[in-house]
C-alpha positions as a printed NumPy array, in Angstrom:
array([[-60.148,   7.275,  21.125],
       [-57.259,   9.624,  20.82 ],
       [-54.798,   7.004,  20.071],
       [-55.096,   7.133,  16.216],
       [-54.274,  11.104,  16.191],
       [-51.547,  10.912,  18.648],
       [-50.248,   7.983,  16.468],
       [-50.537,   9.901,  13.245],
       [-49.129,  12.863,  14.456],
       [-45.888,  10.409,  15.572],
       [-46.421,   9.057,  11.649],
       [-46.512,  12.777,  10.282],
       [-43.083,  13.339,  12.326],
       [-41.416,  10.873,  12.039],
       [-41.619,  10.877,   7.728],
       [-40.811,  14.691,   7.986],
       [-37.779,  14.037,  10.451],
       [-37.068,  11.581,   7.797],
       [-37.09 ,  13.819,   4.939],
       [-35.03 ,  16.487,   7.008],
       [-32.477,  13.937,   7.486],
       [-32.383,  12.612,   3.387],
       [-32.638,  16.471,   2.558],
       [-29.217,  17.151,   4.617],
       [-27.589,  13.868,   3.774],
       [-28.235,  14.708,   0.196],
       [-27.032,  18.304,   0.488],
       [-23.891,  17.379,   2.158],
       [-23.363,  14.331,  -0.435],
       [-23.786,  17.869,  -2.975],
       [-21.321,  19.555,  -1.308],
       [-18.641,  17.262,  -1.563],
       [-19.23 ,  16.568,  -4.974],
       [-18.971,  19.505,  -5.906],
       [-15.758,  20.501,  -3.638],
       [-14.207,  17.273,  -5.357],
       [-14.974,  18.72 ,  -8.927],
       [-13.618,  22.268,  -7.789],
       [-10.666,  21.087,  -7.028],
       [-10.288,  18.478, -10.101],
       [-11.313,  21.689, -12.473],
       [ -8.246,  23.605, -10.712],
       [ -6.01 ,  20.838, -10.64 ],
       [ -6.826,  20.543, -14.831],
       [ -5.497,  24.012, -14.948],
       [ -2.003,  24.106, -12.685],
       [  0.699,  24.627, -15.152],
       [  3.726,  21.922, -14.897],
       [  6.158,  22.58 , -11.913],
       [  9.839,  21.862, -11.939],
       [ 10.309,  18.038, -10.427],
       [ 14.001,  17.688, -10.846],
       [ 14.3  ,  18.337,  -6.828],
       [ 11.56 ,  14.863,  -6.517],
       [ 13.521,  12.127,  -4.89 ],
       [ 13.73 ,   9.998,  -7.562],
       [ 14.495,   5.919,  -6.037],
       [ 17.769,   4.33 ,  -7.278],
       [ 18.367,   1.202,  -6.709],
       [ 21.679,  -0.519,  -7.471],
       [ 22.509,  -4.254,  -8.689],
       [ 24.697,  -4.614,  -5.869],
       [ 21.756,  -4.678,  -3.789],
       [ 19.891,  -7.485,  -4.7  ],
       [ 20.907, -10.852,  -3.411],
       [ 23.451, -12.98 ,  -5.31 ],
       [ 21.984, -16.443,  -6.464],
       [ 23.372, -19.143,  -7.47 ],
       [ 20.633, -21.13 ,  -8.961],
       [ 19.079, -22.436, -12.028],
       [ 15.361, -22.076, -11.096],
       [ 13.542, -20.317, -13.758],
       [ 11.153, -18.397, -11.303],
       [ 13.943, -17.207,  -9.71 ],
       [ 16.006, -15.988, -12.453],
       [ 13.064, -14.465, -14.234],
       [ 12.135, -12.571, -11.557],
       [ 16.262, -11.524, -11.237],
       [ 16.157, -10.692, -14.923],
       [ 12.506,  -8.723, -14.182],
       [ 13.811,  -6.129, -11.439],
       [ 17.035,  -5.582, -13.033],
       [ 15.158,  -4.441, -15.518],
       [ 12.906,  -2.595, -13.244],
       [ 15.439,  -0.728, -11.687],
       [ 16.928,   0.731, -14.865],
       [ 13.725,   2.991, -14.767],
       [ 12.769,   6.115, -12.664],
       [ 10.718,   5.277,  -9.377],
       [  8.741,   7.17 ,  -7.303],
       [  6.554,   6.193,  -4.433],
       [  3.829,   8.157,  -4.888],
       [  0.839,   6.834,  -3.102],
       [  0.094,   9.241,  -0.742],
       [ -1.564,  11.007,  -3.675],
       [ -4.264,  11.292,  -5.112],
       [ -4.66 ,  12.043,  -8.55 ],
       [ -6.256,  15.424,  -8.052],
       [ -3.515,  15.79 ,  -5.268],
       [ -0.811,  15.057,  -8.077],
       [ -1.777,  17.462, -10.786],
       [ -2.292,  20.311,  -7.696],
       [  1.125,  19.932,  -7.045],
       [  3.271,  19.34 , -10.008],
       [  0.863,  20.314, -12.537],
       [ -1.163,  18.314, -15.004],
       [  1.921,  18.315, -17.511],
       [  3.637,  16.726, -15.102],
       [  1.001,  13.907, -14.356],
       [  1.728,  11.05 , -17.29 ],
       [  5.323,  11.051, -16.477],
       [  4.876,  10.943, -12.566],
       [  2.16 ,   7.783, -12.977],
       [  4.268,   5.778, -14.97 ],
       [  7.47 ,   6.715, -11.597],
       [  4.581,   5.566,  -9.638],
       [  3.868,   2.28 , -11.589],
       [  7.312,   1.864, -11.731],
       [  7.973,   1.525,  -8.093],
       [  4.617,  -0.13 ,  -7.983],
       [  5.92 ,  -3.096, -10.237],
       [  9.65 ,  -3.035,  -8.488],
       [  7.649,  -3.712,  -5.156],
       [  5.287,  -6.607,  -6.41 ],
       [  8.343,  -8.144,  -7.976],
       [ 10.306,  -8.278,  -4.956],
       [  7.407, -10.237,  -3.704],
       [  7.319, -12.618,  -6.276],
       [ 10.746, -13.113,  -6.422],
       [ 11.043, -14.038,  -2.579],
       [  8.143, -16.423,  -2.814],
       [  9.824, -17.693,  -5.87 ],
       [ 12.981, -18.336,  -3.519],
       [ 11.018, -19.573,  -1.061],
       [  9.452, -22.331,  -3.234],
       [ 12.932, -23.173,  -4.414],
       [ 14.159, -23.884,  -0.878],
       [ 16.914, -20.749,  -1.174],
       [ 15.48 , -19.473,   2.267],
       [ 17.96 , -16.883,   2.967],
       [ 17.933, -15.492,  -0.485],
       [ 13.76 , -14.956,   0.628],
       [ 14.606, -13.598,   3.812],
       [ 17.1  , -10.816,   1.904],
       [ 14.516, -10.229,  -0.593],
       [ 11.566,  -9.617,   1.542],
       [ 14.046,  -7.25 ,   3.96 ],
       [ 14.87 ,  -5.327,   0.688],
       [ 11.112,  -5.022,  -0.214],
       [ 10.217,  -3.753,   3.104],
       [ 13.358,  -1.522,   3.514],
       [ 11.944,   0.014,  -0.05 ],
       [  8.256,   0.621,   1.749],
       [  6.879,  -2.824,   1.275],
       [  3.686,  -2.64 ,   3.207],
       [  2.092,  -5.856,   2.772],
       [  0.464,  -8.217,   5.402],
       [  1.074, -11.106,   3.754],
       [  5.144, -10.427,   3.149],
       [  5.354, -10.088,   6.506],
       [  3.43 , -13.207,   7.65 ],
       [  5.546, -15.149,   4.756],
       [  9.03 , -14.147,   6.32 ],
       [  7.662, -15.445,   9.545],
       [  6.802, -18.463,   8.152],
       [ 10.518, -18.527,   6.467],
       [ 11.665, -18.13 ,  10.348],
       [  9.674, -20.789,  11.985],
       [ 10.765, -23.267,   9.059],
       [ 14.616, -22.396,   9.794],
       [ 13.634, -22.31 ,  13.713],
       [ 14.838, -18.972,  14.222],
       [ 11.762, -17.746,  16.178],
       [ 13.795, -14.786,  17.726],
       [ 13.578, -13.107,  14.292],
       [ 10.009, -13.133,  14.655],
       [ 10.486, -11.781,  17.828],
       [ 12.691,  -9.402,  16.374],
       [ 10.672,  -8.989,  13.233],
       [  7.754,  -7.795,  15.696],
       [  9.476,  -4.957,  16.976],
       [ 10.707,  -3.037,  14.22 ],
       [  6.567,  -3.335,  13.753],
       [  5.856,  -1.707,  16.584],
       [  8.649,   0.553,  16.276],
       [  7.335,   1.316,  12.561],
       [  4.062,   3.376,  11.289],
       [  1.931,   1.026,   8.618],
       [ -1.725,   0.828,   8.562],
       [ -2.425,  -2.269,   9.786],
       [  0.28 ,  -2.741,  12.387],
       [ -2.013,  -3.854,  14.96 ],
       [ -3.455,  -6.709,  13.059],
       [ -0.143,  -7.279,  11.748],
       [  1.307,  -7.417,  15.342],
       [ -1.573,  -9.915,  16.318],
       [ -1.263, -12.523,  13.3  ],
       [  2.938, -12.499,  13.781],
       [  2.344, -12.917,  17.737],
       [  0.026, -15.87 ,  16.941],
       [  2.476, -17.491,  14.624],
       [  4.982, -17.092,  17.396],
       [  2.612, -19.036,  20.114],
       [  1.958, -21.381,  17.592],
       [  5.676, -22.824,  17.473],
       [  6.245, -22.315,  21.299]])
């Protein structure tokens, strides 16, 4: 006979635990929203900061790898970061935009973006370039490419796993080996997983 209070008083306490619980989530979602917009409204107003002391990336011709080769991928991608490189770079991404106008000022914020994209786009085609190499059978030309990329903050899974691959079709395994270390050795945000798909590669040849 009692079991229909008891179980609507469970009913009753459970919806108002539930509402206590949307009531908070909602609050907090609130107060972050409105931290965010705080902070975007002050970052609107920072006047422009001097940026000559930024450390603006150079990169010189000399640097890329010499090819001798008249595959179009290839040489469009050559003519592509020489062309890149001519510009200003920046790597940029650990900032936000918010973050970026807080600490160079909002004057500042077209001209650092298009740095950013810059780099961006000198990254991506050092990708495409080695994968261009690497479809044209210049496999050390790939392997310097990919190096260069990474040595530049090249971050990418998938370059990684493709010099591997470079390795085990030139049976140099001991670069993977090698490759593996600096890894570990290194700080990116998937190392593990990277570590993990460039050990299994590694068992696979043995």
């Amino acid at each position: 006979m009692n079991f229909i209070p008891v179980f609507l008083i469970c009913f009753v306490i459970f919806v108002l635990w539930m509402f206590y619980e949307q009531r908070k989530s909602q609050n907090k979602d609130k107060e972050a929203s409105d931290a965010f917009w705080e902070r975007e409204r002050m970052a609107n107003q920072t006047r422009k900061k001097d940026i000559s002391h930024l450390p603006i990336l150079h990169v010189e011709e000399s640097e890329l790898p010499v090819f001798t080769t008249e595959n179009e991928s290839v040489l469009y991608y050559i003519d592509h970061i020489r062309k890149i490189i001519k510009s200003p770079m920046l790597d940029l991404s650990e900032y936000s935009n918010t973050d970026l106008k807080l600490a160079y000022g909002v004057g500042n914020f077209k001209v650092l973006c298009e740095y950013d994209e810059n780099f961006n786009h000198f990254l991506l085609a050092l990708t495409n370039l080695a994968r261009a190499c690497t479809e044209a059978g210049l496999y050390s030309e790939a392997e310097q490419t990919f190096l260069l990329a990474f040595h530049y903050g090249s971050q990418k899974m998938t370059d990684y796993t493709s010099l591997a691959d470079i390795y085990l079709h030139l049976e140099e395994p001991e670069k993977i080996s090698a490759l593996i270390r600096n890894v570990e050795d290194g700080s990116l945000p998937h190392k593990e997983a990277l570590i993990q798909a460039l050990e299994q590669k590694l068992m696979a040849y043995r």
